[in-house]
Tab-separated table of C-alpha atoms in Angstrom:
chain	number	residue	atom	x	y	z
A	1	MET	CA	-72.333	65.559	-62.358
A	2	LYS	CA	-68.969	65.564	-64.099
A	3	ILE	CA	-66.780	62.747	-62.750
A	4	ALA	CA	-63.056	62.272	-63.420
A	5	LEU	CA	-62.040	58.687	-62.669
A	6	CYS	CA	-58.305	58.087	-62.134
A	7	ALA	CA	-56.628	54.670	-62.015
A	8	ALA	CA	-53.335	52.974	-62.830
A	9	GLU	CA	-55.055	50.362	-65.011
A	10	VAL	CA	-58.292	50.365	-66.978
A	11	VAL	CA	-59.858	47.782	-69.294
A	12	PRO	CA	-59.781	47.492	-72.274
A	13	PHE	CA	-56.391	49.241	-72.343
A	14	VAL	CA	-54.306	47.515	-69.675
A	15	LYS	CA	-55.020	45.013	-66.913
A	16	THR	CA	-53.184	43.123	-64.180
A	17	GLY	CA	-56.123	42.604	-61.806
A	18	GLY	CA	-59.666	43.441	-60.755
A	19	LEU	CA	-58.926	47.175	-60.397
A	20	ALA	CA	-58.824	47.442	-64.204
A	21	ASP	CA	-62.251	45.800	-64.546
A	22	VAL	CA	-63.826	48.267	-62.126
A	23	ALA	CA	-62.084	51.309	-63.618
A	24	GLY	CA	-63.186	50.306	-67.119
A	25	THR	CA	-66.754	49.203	-66.382
A	26	LEU	CA	-67.928	51.718	-63.758
A	27	PRO	CA	-67.603	54.717	-66.147
A	28	LEU	CA	-69.866	52.953	-68.665
A	29	ALA	CA	-72.474	52.260	-65.972
A	30	LEU	CA	-72.336	55.874	-64.730
A	31	GLU	CA	-72.721	57.142	-68.290
A	32	LYS	CA	-75.871	55.020	-68.668
A	33	LEU	CA	-77.255	56.841	-65.614
A	34	GLY	CA	-76.725	60.172	-67.357
A	35	GLU	CA	-73.461	61.228	-65.710
A	36	GLU	CA	-70.576	62.814	-67.636
A	37	VAL	CA	-67.379	60.829	-67.098
A	38	VAL	CA	-63.746	61.206	-68.125
A	39	VAL	CA	-60.973	58.736	-67.303
A	40	PHE	CA	-57.260	59.263	-66.605
A	41	LEU	CA	-54.493	56.650	-66.746
A	42	PRO	CA	-50.778	56.534	-67.622
A	43	ARG	CA	-49.802	55.764	-71.244
A	44	TYR	CA	-47.841	52.548	-70.769
A	45	LYS	CA	-45.886	50.836	-73.526
A	46	ASN	CA	-48.387	47.968	-73.710
A	47	ILE	CA	-51.583	50.053	-73.865
A	48	LYS	CA	-54.064	48.247	-76.105
A	49	ALA	CA	-55.429	51.089	-78.196
A	50	SER	CA	-55.377	51.683	-81.930
A	51	LYS	CA	-52.887	54.417	-82.802
A	52	ASP	CA	-55.448	55.838	-85.221
A	53	ALA	CA	-57.960	56.166	-82.379
A	54	VAL	CA	-55.567	58.058	-80.060
A	55	LYS	CA	-55.309	61.830	-80.496
A	56	LYS	CA	-52.179	63.646	-79.350
A	57	LEU	CA	-53.226	66.725	-77.363
A	58	SER	CA	-49.820	67.830	-76.028
A	59	ASP	CA	-46.406	66.406	-75.144
A	60	THR	CA	-47.858	64.793	-72.038
A	61	VAL	CA	-51.514	64.116	-72.911
A	62	SER	CA	-53.320	62.063	-75.546
A	63	SER	CA	-56.891	60.812	-75.653
A	64	THR	CA	-59.352	58.300	-77.043
A	65	THR	CA	-62.996	57.439	-76.319
A	66	ILE	CA	-64.963	54.533	-74.855
A	67	GLY	CA	-68.688	54.026	-74.360
A	68	GLN	CA	-70.934	56.629	-75.980
A	69	ASN	CA	-68.924	59.706	-75.140
A	70	ILE	CA	-66.340	58.992	-72.414
A	71	THR	CA	-62.965	60.596	-73.059
A	72	VAL	CA	-59.972	58.639	-71.776
A	73	TYR	CA	-56.916	60.841	-71.166
A	74	PHE	CA	-53.521	59.130	-71.261
A	75	ILE	CA	-50.783	60.840	-69.258
A	76	GLU	CA	-47.585	60.430	-71.288
A	77	ASN	CA	-43.974	60.261	-70.149
A	78	PRO	CA	-41.876	57.714	-72.079
A	79	ARG	CA	-39.067	57.813	-69.504
A	80	LEU	CA	-41.464	56.701	-66.769
A	81	TYR	CA	-44.044	54.581	-68.597
A	82	ASN	CA	-42.408	53.105	-71.713
A	83	ARG	CA	-41.585	49.773	-70.045
A	84	GLU	CA	-42.688	46.168	-70.313
A	85	GLY	CA	-44.454	46.099	-66.932
A	86	ILE	CA	-46.943	48.415	-65.267
A	87	TYR	CA	-45.646	48.280	-61.710
A	88	GLY	CA	-42.478	46.235	-62.075
A	89	ASP	CA	-40.617	43.401	-63.786
A	90	LYS	CA	-39.292	39.977	-62.812
A	91	GLN	CA	-36.898	41.615	-60.347
A	92	GLY	CA	-39.789	43.222	-58.450
A	93	ASP	CA	-41.382	46.675	-58.251
A	94	TYR	CA	-39.705	49.454	-60.229
A	95	PRO	CA	-37.471	51.433	-57.839
A	96	ASP	CA	-38.830	54.739	-59.192
A	97	ASN	CA	-42.541	53.974	-58.668
A	98	LEU	CA	-42.819	56.959	-56.327
A	99	GLU	CA	-41.727	59.248	-59.152
A	100	ARG	CA	-43.830	57.423	-61.766
A	101	PHE	CA	-47.109	57.782	-59.904
A	102	GLN	CA	-46.295	61.211	-58.456
A	103	PHE	CA	-46.077	62.452	-62.049
A	104	PHE	CA	-49.435	60.882	-62.894
A	105	CYS	CA	-51.121	62.359	-59.802
A	106	TRP	CA	-49.648	65.820	-60.432
A	107	LYS	CA	-50.780	65.877	-64.053
A	108	VAL	CA	-54.442	65.009	-63.380
A	109	PRO	CA	-55.426	68.386	-61.796
A	110	GLU	CA	-53.155	70.173	-64.274
A	111	VAL	CA	-54.922	68.604	-67.277
A	112	LEU	CA	-58.360	69.230	-65.765
A	113	LYS	CA	-57.552	72.948	-65.720
A	114	GLN	CA	-55.687	73.113	-69.039
A	115	LEU	CA	-58.550	71.435	-70.900
A	116	LYS	CA	-61.205	73.271	-68.860
A	117	ILE	CA	-62.845	70.047	-67.661
A	118	PRO	CA	-65.310	71.166	-64.956
A	119	ALA	CA	-65.090	68.099	-62.717
A	120	ASP	CA	-67.335	67.924	-59.676
A	121	ILE	CA	-65.816	64.672	-58.380
A	122	VAL	CA	-62.338	63.231	-58.836
A	123	HIS	CA	-62.665	59.510	-58.162
A	124	CYS	CA	-59.300	57.993	-57.155
A	125	HIS	CA	-58.577	54.262	-57.142
A	126	ASP	CA	-55.878	52.669	-54.961
A	127	TRP	CA	-52.493	53.963	-53.818
A	128	GLN	CA	-51.242	54.958	-57.279
A	129	THR	CA	-53.721	57.881	-57.189
A	130	GLY	CA	-53.293	58.624	-53.479
A	131	LEU	CA	-51.604	62.016	-53.951
A	132	ILE	CA	-54.471	63.527	-55.952
A	133	PRO	CA	-56.724	64.468	-52.972
A	134	ALA	CA	-53.793	66.301	-51.336
A	135	TYR	CA	-52.902	68.093	-54.577
A	136	LEU	CA	-56.508	69.254	-54.959
A	137	LYS	CA	-56.644	70.494	-51.350
A	138	PHE	CA	-53.196	72.028	-50.940
A	139	ALA	CA	-51.212	72.457	-54.160
A	140	HIS	CA	-54.109	74.253	-55.871
A	141	GLN	CA	-55.972	75.660	-52.875
A	142	ALA	CA	-55.673	79.280	-54.035
A	143	ASP	CA	-57.028	78.533	-57.516
A	144	PRO	CA	-60.813	79.079	-57.771
A	145	PHE	CA	-61.015	76.440	-60.548
A	146	PHE	CA	-60.478	73.703	-57.944
A	147	LYS	CA	-62.500	75.205	-55.106
A	148	LYS	CA	-65.646	73.081	-55.512
A	149	ILE	CA	-64.025	69.815	-56.642
A	150	ARG	CA	-64.466	66.923	-54.199
A	151	SER	CA	-62.405	63.727	-54.112
A	152	VAL	CA	-63.430	60.141	-53.359
A	153	MET	CA	-60.848	57.433	-52.615
A	154	THR	CA	-61.725	53.814	-53.411
A	155	ILE	CA	-59.647	51.046	-51.800
A	156	HIS	CA	-59.520	47.814	-53.793
A	157	ASN	CA	-57.010	46.023	-51.558
A	158	LEU	CA	-55.712	47.670	-48.391
A	159	ALA	CA	-52.614	45.474	-48.338
A	160	TYR	CA	-51.132	47.500	-51.220
A	161	GLN	CA	-50.399	50.997	-49.903
A	162	GLY	CA	-47.544	52.532	-51.903
A	163	VAL	CA	-45.020	52.863	-49.068
A	164	PHE	CA	-41.673	54.553	-49.854
A	165	PRO	CA	-38.604	55.823	-47.943
A	166	LYS	CA	-39.000	59.107	-46.074
A	167	ALA	CA	-36.535	60.875	-48.397
A	168	GLY	CA	-39.018	60.477	-51.247
A	169	PHE	CA	-41.426	62.999	-49.709
A	170	ALA	CA	-39.259	65.856	-50.995
A	171	LYS	CA	-40.180	64.821	-54.563
A	172	LEU	CA	-43.940	65.087	-53.997
A	173	ARG	CA	-44.210	68.915	-54.307
A	174	LEU	CA	-46.150	69.111	-51.052
A	175	ASP	CA	-45.573	71.179	-47.917
A	176	LYS	CA	-43.315	69.283	-45.514
A	177	LYS	CA	-45.988	69.795	-42.814
A	178	LEU	CA	-48.016	67.082	-44.558
A	179	PHE	CA	-45.349	64.525	-43.686
A	180	SER	CA	-46.850	63.992	-40.248
A	181	HIS	CA	-48.724	61.408	-38.214
A	182	GLU	CA	-51.972	63.047	-39.374
A	183	GLY	CA	-50.806	63.024	-43.014
A	184	PHE	CA	-48.558	60.902	-45.228
A	185	GLU	CA	-46.161	59.650	-42.522
A	186	PHE	CA	-46.388	55.926	-41.754
A	187	TYR	CA	-43.732	54.451	-39.447
A	188	ASP	CA	-41.230	57.049	-40.689
A	189	LYS	CA	-42.034	56.305	-44.340
A	190	VAL	CA	-44.252	57.895	-46.997
A	191	ASN	CA	-47.598	56.148	-47.512
A	192	PHE	CA	-49.525	57.194	-50.647
A	193	LEU	CA	-52.729	55.376	-49.713
A	194	LYS	CA	-52.787	56.818	-46.204
A	195	GLY	CA	-52.562	60.321	-47.660
A	196	GLY	CA	-55.350	59.509	-50.090
A	197	ILE	CA	-57.571	58.339	-47.240
A	198	VAL	CA	-56.803	61.297	-44.968
A	199	TYR	CA	-57.234	64.053	-47.553
A	200	SER	CA	-60.138	62.663	-49.602
A	201	ASP	CA	-63.684	63.792	-48.887
A	202	HIS	CA	-65.007	60.239	-48.723
A	203	VAL	CA	-63.590	56.714	-48.727
A	204	THR	CA	-65.204	53.690	-50.327
A	205	THR	CA	-64.177	50.097	-50.719
A	206	VAL	CA	-65.424	47.212	-52.812
A	207	SER	CA	-67.857	45.400	-50.506
A	208	PRO	CA	-69.846	46.216	-47.354
A	209	GLN	CA	-68.194	43.440	-45.326
A	210	TYR	CA	-64.662	44.509	-46.332
A	211	ALA	CA	-65.545	48.081	-45.274
A	212	LYS	CA	-66.137	46.717	-41.763
A	213	GLU	CA	-63.103	44.394	-41.778
A	214	ILE	CA	-60.511	47.026	-42.708
A	215	LYS	CA	-61.371	48.991	-39.571
A	216	THR	CA	-60.158	46.066	-37.445
A	217	GLN	CA	-56.612	45.198	-36.436
A	218	LYS	CA	-56.933	41.805	-38.140
A	219	PHE	CA	-57.454	43.244	-41.627
A	220	GLY	CA	-56.498	46.919	-41.250
A	221	CYS	CA	-52.866	46.518	-42.392
A	222	GLY	CA	-51.807	49.237	-39.943
A	223	LEU	CA	-54.372	51.772	-41.208
A	224	GLU	CA	-57.349	50.675	-39.105
A	225	GLY	CA	-57.029	53.720	-36.828
A	226	VAL	CA	-56.950	56.101	-39.798
A	227	LEU	CA	-60.054	54.468	-41.270
A	228	GLN	CA	-61.909	54.458	-37.943
A	229	HIS	CA	-61.439	58.196	-37.587
A	230	HIS	CA	-62.016	59.295	-41.180
A	231	LYS	CA	-64.640	62.026	-41.116
A	232	GLY	CA	-66.938	60.375	-43.659
A	233	ASP	CA	-66.659	56.776	-42.487
A	234	VAL	CA	-66.090	54.086	-45.156
A	235	THR	CA	-68.797	53.032	-47.605
A	236	GLY	CA	-68.707	49.491	-48.972
A	237	ILE	CA	-70.054	49.187	-52.529
A	238	LEU	CA	-70.038	45.743	-54.073
A	239	ASN	CA	-68.389	45.490	-57.480
A	240	GLY	CA	-70.620	44.350	-60.308
A	241	LEU	CA	-70.019	41.709	-62.959
A	242	ASP	CA	-70.019	42.342	-66.703
A	243	TYR	CA	-72.706	39.865	-67.744
A	244	ASP	CA	-72.120	40.509	-71.447
A	245	THR	CA	-68.561	39.202	-71.171
A	246	TRP	CA	-69.398	36.408	-68.742
A	247	ASP	CA	-72.268	34.631	-70.482
A	248	PRO	CA	-72.100	30.846	-71.016
A	249	GLN	CA	-74.643	31.133	-73.847
A	250	THR	CA	-72.393	33.354	-75.974
A	251	ASP	CA	-68.892	32.850	-74.505
A	252	PRO	CA	-66.512	32.668	-77.515
A	253	LEU	CA	-63.894	30.838	-75.428
A	254	LEU	CA	-66.145	27.807	-74.836
A	255	GLU	CA	-66.535	24.947	-77.316
A	256	HIS	CA	-69.871	24.027	-75.735
A	257	LYS	CA	-72.101	27.006	-74.969
A	258	PHE	CA	-75.003	26.467	-72.588
A	259	SER	CA	-77.807	27.901	-70.482
A	260	PHE	CA	-79.804	26.295	-67.694
A	261	GLU	CA	-82.236	25.027	-70.330
A	262	THR	CA	-79.333	23.301	-72.148
A	263	ILE	CA	-77.407	22.295	-69.029
A	264	ALA	CA	-76.269	19.012	-70.610
A	265	GLN	CA	-73.781	21.111	-72.599
A	266	LYS	CA	-72.158	22.159	-69.321
A	267	TYR	CA	-71.179	18.539	-68.795
A	268	GLN	CA	-69.499	18.544	-72.211
A	269	ASN	CA	-67.349	21.367	-70.863
A	270	LYS	CA	-66.561	19.247	-67.802
A	271	ARG	CA	-65.408	16.401	-70.021
A	272	LYS	CA	-63.275	18.779	-72.090
A	273	LEU	CA	-61.682	20.154	-68.905
A	274	GLN	CA	-60.944	16.637	-67.658
A	275	GLU	CA	-59.342	15.773	-71.005
A	276	GLN	CA	-57.185	18.901	-71.049
A	277	SER	CA	-56.180	18.313	-67.446
A	278	ARG	CA	-55.394	14.618	-68.099
A	279	LEU	CA	-57.825	13.494	-65.448
A	280	PRO	CA	-60.031	10.394	-65.715
A	281	LEU	CA	-63.282	11.100	-67.595
A	282	LYS	CA	-65.738	10.600	-64.755
A	283	ASP	CA	-69.194	12.138	-65.040
A	284	ASN	CA	-70.374	11.417	-61.504
A	285	VAL	CA	-67.328	12.606	-59.576
A	286	PRO	CA	-67.493	16.269	-58.476
A	287	LEU	CA	-64.834	18.443	-60.102
A	288	LEU	CA	-63.620	21.387	-57.989
A	289	GLY	CA	-62.082	24.351	-59.809
A	290	TYR	CA	-59.727	27.066	-58.569
A	291	VAL	CA	-58.747	30.128	-60.622
A	292	GLY	CA	-56.573	32.751	-58.969
A	293	ARG	CA	-53.176	33.850	-57.789
A	294	LEU	CA	-51.220	31.253	-55.859
A	295	VAL	CA	-50.588	33.410	-52.793
A	296	HIS	CA	-51.358	33.410	-49.078
A	297	GLN	CA	-54.209	35.940	-49.430
A	298	LYS	CA	-56.133	33.542	-51.665
A	299	GLY	CA	-55.955	30.825	-49.007
A	300	PHE	CA	-53.423	28.712	-50.798
A	301	ASP	CA	-51.605	27.741	-47.599
A	302	LEU	CA	-54.871	26.458	-46.167
A	303	LEU	CA	-55.744	24.557	-49.331
A	304	ALA	CA	-52.294	22.950	-49.459
A	305	GLU	CA	-52.621	21.889	-45.826
A	306	ALA	CA	-56.074	20.428	-46.476
A	307	VAL	CA	-55.279	18.506	-49.675
A	308	ASP	CA	-54.447	15.125	-48.109
A	309	GLU	CA	-57.692	15.190	-46.139
A	310	LEU	CA	-59.694	16.344	-49.186
A	311	MET	CA	-58.271	13.560	-51.317
A	312	LYS	CA	-59.921	10.989	-49.038
A	313	THR	CA	-63.179	12.111	-50.695
A	314	ASP	CA	-63.990	10.988	-54.235
A	315	LEU	CA	-63.426	14.236	-56.133
A	316	GLN	CA	-61.169	15.918	-58.684
A	317	LEU	CA	-59.383	19.258	-58.334
A	318	VAL	CA	-58.207	21.539	-61.172
A	319	ILE	CA	-56.049	24.548	-60.258
A	320	LEU	CA	-55.230	27.414	-62.643
A	321	GLY	CA	-52.990	30.323	-61.693
A	322	VAL	CA	-49.521	31.687	-61.082
A	323	GLY	CA	-47.950	33.048	-57.946
A	324	GLU	CA	-45.132	32.389	-55.541
A	325	GLU	CA	-42.513	29.866	-56.597
A	326	LYS	CA	-42.913	27.852	-53.378
A	327	TYR	CA	-46.519	27.130	-54.371
A	328	HIS	CA	-45.500	26.155	-57.909
A	329	GLN	CA	-43.145	23.561	-56.421
A	330	LEU	CA	-45.782	22.374	-53.969
A	331	LEU	CA	-48.280	21.834	-56.792
A	332	LYS	CA	-45.809	19.669	-58.688
A	333	LYS	CA	-45.538	17.438	-55.622
A	334	LEU	CA	-49.318	17.258	-55.181
A	335	VAL	CA	-49.892	16.293	-58.817
A	336	ALA	CA	-47.211	13.607	-58.509
A	337	ARG	CA	-48.887	12.311	-55.348
A	338	TYR	CA	-52.449	12.365	-56.753
A	339	PRO	CA	-52.149	12.161	-60.570
A	340	GLN	CA	-55.690	10.784	-60.951
A	341	LYS	CA	-57.274	13.487	-58.805
A	342	ILE	CA	-55.332	16.772	-59.076
A	343	ALA	CA	-54.347	18.774	-62.156
A	344	CYS	CA	-52.481	22.075	-62.167
A	345	HIS	CA	-52.053	24.646	-64.907
A	346	VAL	CA	-49.372	27.014	-63.633
A	347	GLU	CA	-50.186	29.921	-65.947
A	348	TYR	CA	-52.835	32.550	-66.404
A	349	ASN	CA	-54.663	31.685	-69.592
A	350	GLU	CA	-57.953	33.467	-70.291
A	351	ARG	CA	-59.398	30.639	-72.377
A	352	MET	CA	-58.481	28.092	-69.725
A	353	ALA	CA	-60.036	30.268	-67.002
A	354	HIS	CA	-63.362	30.274	-68.870
A	355	ARG	CA	-63.114	26.500	-69.246
A	356	VAL	CA	-62.536	25.997	-65.521
A	357	TYR	CA	-65.529	28.199	-64.650
A	358	ALA	CA	-67.721	26.332	-67.151
A	359	GLY	CA	-66.444	22.794	-66.600
A	360	SER	CA	-66.267	22.610	-62.806
A	361	ASP	CA	-69.119	21.488	-60.562
A	362	LEU	CA	-67.875	23.375	-57.500
A	363	PHE	CA	-65.616	26.432	-57.288
A	364	LEU	CA	-63.145	26.772	-54.432
A	365	MET	CA	-62.316	30.167	-52.862
A	366	PRO	CA	-60.668	29.589	-49.457
A	367	SER	CA	-59.375	33.206	-49.307
A	368	TRP	CA	-57.893	34.465	-46.035
A	369	TYR	CA	-59.453	37.800	-47.012
A	370	GLU	CA	-61.222	38.903	-50.191
A	371	PRO	CA	-62.097	42.601	-50.657
A	372	CYS	CA	-64.792	41.766	-53.198
A	373	GLY	CA	-63.988	38.857	-55.487
A	374	LEU	CA	-65.425	38.338	-58.958
A	375	SER	CA	-64.712	34.624	-59.325
A	376	GLN	CA	-67.639	33.623	-57.116
A	377	MET	CA	-69.981	35.766	-59.251
A	378	ILE	CA	-68.583	34.291	-62.470
A	379	SER	CA	-68.842	30.718	-61.221
A	380	LEU	CA	-72.498	31.240	-60.235
A	381	ARG	CA	-73.188	32.587	-63.718
A	382	TYR	CA	-71.707	29.372	-65.168
A	383	GLY	CA	-73.706	27.070	-62.887
A	384	THR	CA	-70.654	26.231	-60.779
A	385	ILE	CA	-71.409	26.375	-57.057
A	386	PRO	CA	-68.938	28.322	-54.859
A	387	VAL	CA	-67.319	26.912	-51.714
A	388	VAL	CA	-65.888	29.951	-49.920
A	389	HIS	CA	-64.511	31.335	-46.663
A	390	ARG	CA	-66.916	33.838	-45.084
A	391	THR	CA	-64.937	37.045	-45.551
A	392	GLY	CA	-65.230	40.360	-47.414
A	393	GLY	CA	-67.205	40.266	-50.635
A	394	LEU	CA	-67.616	36.494	-50.375
A	395	ALA	CA	-69.754	37.015	-47.273
A	396	ASP	CA	-71.799	39.644	-49.139
A	397	THR	CA	-72.508	37.528	-52.227
A	398	ILE	CA	-72.735	33.893	-51.099
A	399	VAL	CA	-75.713	32.783	-49.011
A	400	PRO	CA	-75.055	29.440	-47.274
A	401	PHE	CA	-76.990	26.469	-48.587
A	402	ASP	CA	-79.566	25.115	-46.175
A	403	SER	CA	-82.013	22.492	-47.402
A	404	SER	CA	-84.743	24.061	-45.267
A	405	LYS	CA	-84.150	27.627	-46.582
A	406	PRO	CA	-84.420	28.152	-50.342
A	407	PRO	CA	-82.306	31.330	-50.931
A	408	GLY	CA	-78.884	29.619	-50.512
A	409	ASN	CA	-76.469	29.797	-53.458
A	410	GLY	CA	-73.255	28.217	-52.170
A	411	PHE	CA	-71.288	26.807	-49.250
A	412	LEU	CA	-69.406	28.889	-46.663
A	413	PHE	CA	-66.965	27.925	-43.936
A	414	GLU	CA	-66.767	30.234	-40.933
A	415	GLU	CA	-63.468	29.358	-39.289
A	416	TYR	CA	-60.285	29.691	-41.341
A	417	SER	CA	-59.136	26.152	-40.601
A	418	VAL	CA	-58.464	22.858	-42.362
A	419	ARG	CA	-61.241	21.242	-40.352
A	420	ASP	CA	-63.876	23.771	-41.458
A	421	LEU	CA	-62.727	23.805	-45.087
A	422	VAL	CA	-62.761	20.003	-45.378
A	423	ALA	CA	-66.127	19.681	-43.625
A	424	THR	CA	-67.673	22.270	-45.964
A	425	VAL	CA	-66.289	20.594	-49.090
A	426	LYS	CA	-67.696	17.276	-47.862
A	427	THR	CA	-71.112	18.903	-47.367
A	428	ALA	CA	-70.945	20.341	-50.890
A	429	VAL	CA	-70.009	16.936	-52.335
A	430	LYS	CA	-72.930	15.331	-50.510
A	431	VAL	CA	-75.342	17.882	-51.998
A	432	TYR	CA	-73.742	17.386	-55.432
A	433	HIS	CA	-74.847	13.740	-55.330
A	434	ASP	CA	-78.432	14.838	-54.599
A	435	LYS	CA	-79.059	15.731	-58.242
A	436	ASN	CA	-82.413	17.495	-57.846
A	437	THR	CA	-81.169	19.734	-55.044
A	438	PHE	CA	-77.932	20.493	-56.881
A	439	GLN	CA	-79.835	21.363	-60.073
A	440	ARG	CA	-81.921	23.860	-58.104
A	441	LEU	CA	-78.743	25.413	-56.689
A	442	MET	CA	-77.318	25.729	-60.200
A	443	ASP	CA	-80.521	27.286	-61.501
A	444	ARG	CA	-80.569	29.827	-58.680
A	445	GLY	CA	-76.918	30.747	-59.233
A	446	MET	CA	-77.268	31.188	-62.983
A	447	LYS	CA	-80.221	33.551	-62.532
A	448	LEU	CA	-78.527	35.767	-59.906
A	449	ARG	CA	-77.343	39.210	-60.995
A	450	PHE	CA	-74.731	41.420	-59.345
A	451	SER	CA	-75.163	44.297	-61.765
A	452	TRP	CA	-72.995	47.340	-62.364
A	453	ASP	CA	-76.205	49.367	-62.687
A	454	HIS	CA	-76.869	48.871	-58.974
A	455	SER	CA	-73.230	49.582	-58.008
A	456	ALA	CA	-73.157	52.754	-60.118
A	457	LYS	CA	-76.280	54.063	-58.344
A	458	GLU	CA	-74.538	53.535	-54.991
A	459	TYR	CA	-71.512	55.531	-56.226
A	460	GLN	CA	-73.901	58.241	-57.423
A	461	LYS	CA	-75.278	58.533	-53.875
A	462	VAL	CA	-71.754	58.869	-52.434
A	463	PHE	CA	-70.798	61.543	-54.973
A	464	LYS	CA	-73.974	63.536	-54.291
A	465	ARG	CA	-73.392	63.366	-50.517
A	466	CYS	CA	-69.852	64.680	-51.014
A	467	LEU	CA	-71.078	67.624	-53.058
A	468	ALA	CA	-73.921	68.372	-50.637
A	469	SER	CA	-71.578	68.398	-47.633
A	470	GLY	CA	-69.121	70.718	-49.362
């Protein structure tokens, strides 16, 4: 199969979140399985690519390569993409994002034809690519080049939909009939993601549990009805983890590298983290880590509400992340209230993130919802046991610890409440003090693998089904 993957961000070129990791790693895994893959993304100002390695193909297209033989096509338009941010700046989203991503979506089919790229599947990721399925079906319907191409839409986070004023539809170069309840219309506005869902041949999302959740009113963000009635249902495929990057034995960002056989070095990382966080150097007090955005989705409201109760237990808490200003202010107050127990690093620092994963004993993920989540996979790899809310990808990857059942790899709380969160942390702390049991948990976690090879095979199946049903 020839697969064209389209996304607004792709590692190693540009990244603001987990979408970039998937869009950069999945093509490599598919290539290993023998598939031909090309990648499309906008050429932003801050693209990390050597100028020598980028070939100019036309005024609007340049290219480079990744993997063995994967061509990455950059869609160029300095007026739209030559800016400091990808989606916005400190003032918020760019007001012309509709135009910016319409241009990207329009160019993808155009470049496929111009360069005679015989794609079987166009794999679209998130709302920024949501116009592509409609362009393939309607804007080019009379062109035999596009007749057999099928599109797959992958949703990474349903909360982000690309919703714009109704007047913007006139700029999309689509028949006005498509601005309807069955098409792009969403409460009298234009919804890119809705159009991508409706007009794609299949929809996937990033974990089996999240695929179920987004068809409910609780997590459907207004699109649950659309997803319930999509002709191909929704397939949940768990994201993988890049185990070459996340390896405590070779991690260049750690002073003390370790494996399960040299687990004593993990405790050197704990000491280093305590020092950097200006916390007391206590070996036998459990250290809980948190790495993530400081926003409601990540359960920060719940954590803030639970802190006073948690602090009654002998533990330390290190928080790393940036987010809403109200949470930044709240953290300052918490550190002032519990200077010996809580430390906050209000930044996103890659080196510090690796140190938190490596130096913590327990890893906290109280997310309200979590489409997939990579942090729980990373923490397991580093021998740090997750404490998570049972939702989305967390429910698919973390098996609750039970002393009578060996497969457990972490601690889950069912009800999204302070009571359940605190009770689960207390259980985890109790197990932490049972050194033999905790060592077994660490060993199990470090040996687990959520591989991209497996995920890529699941995508292969979806692509083949799409082609077979065409």
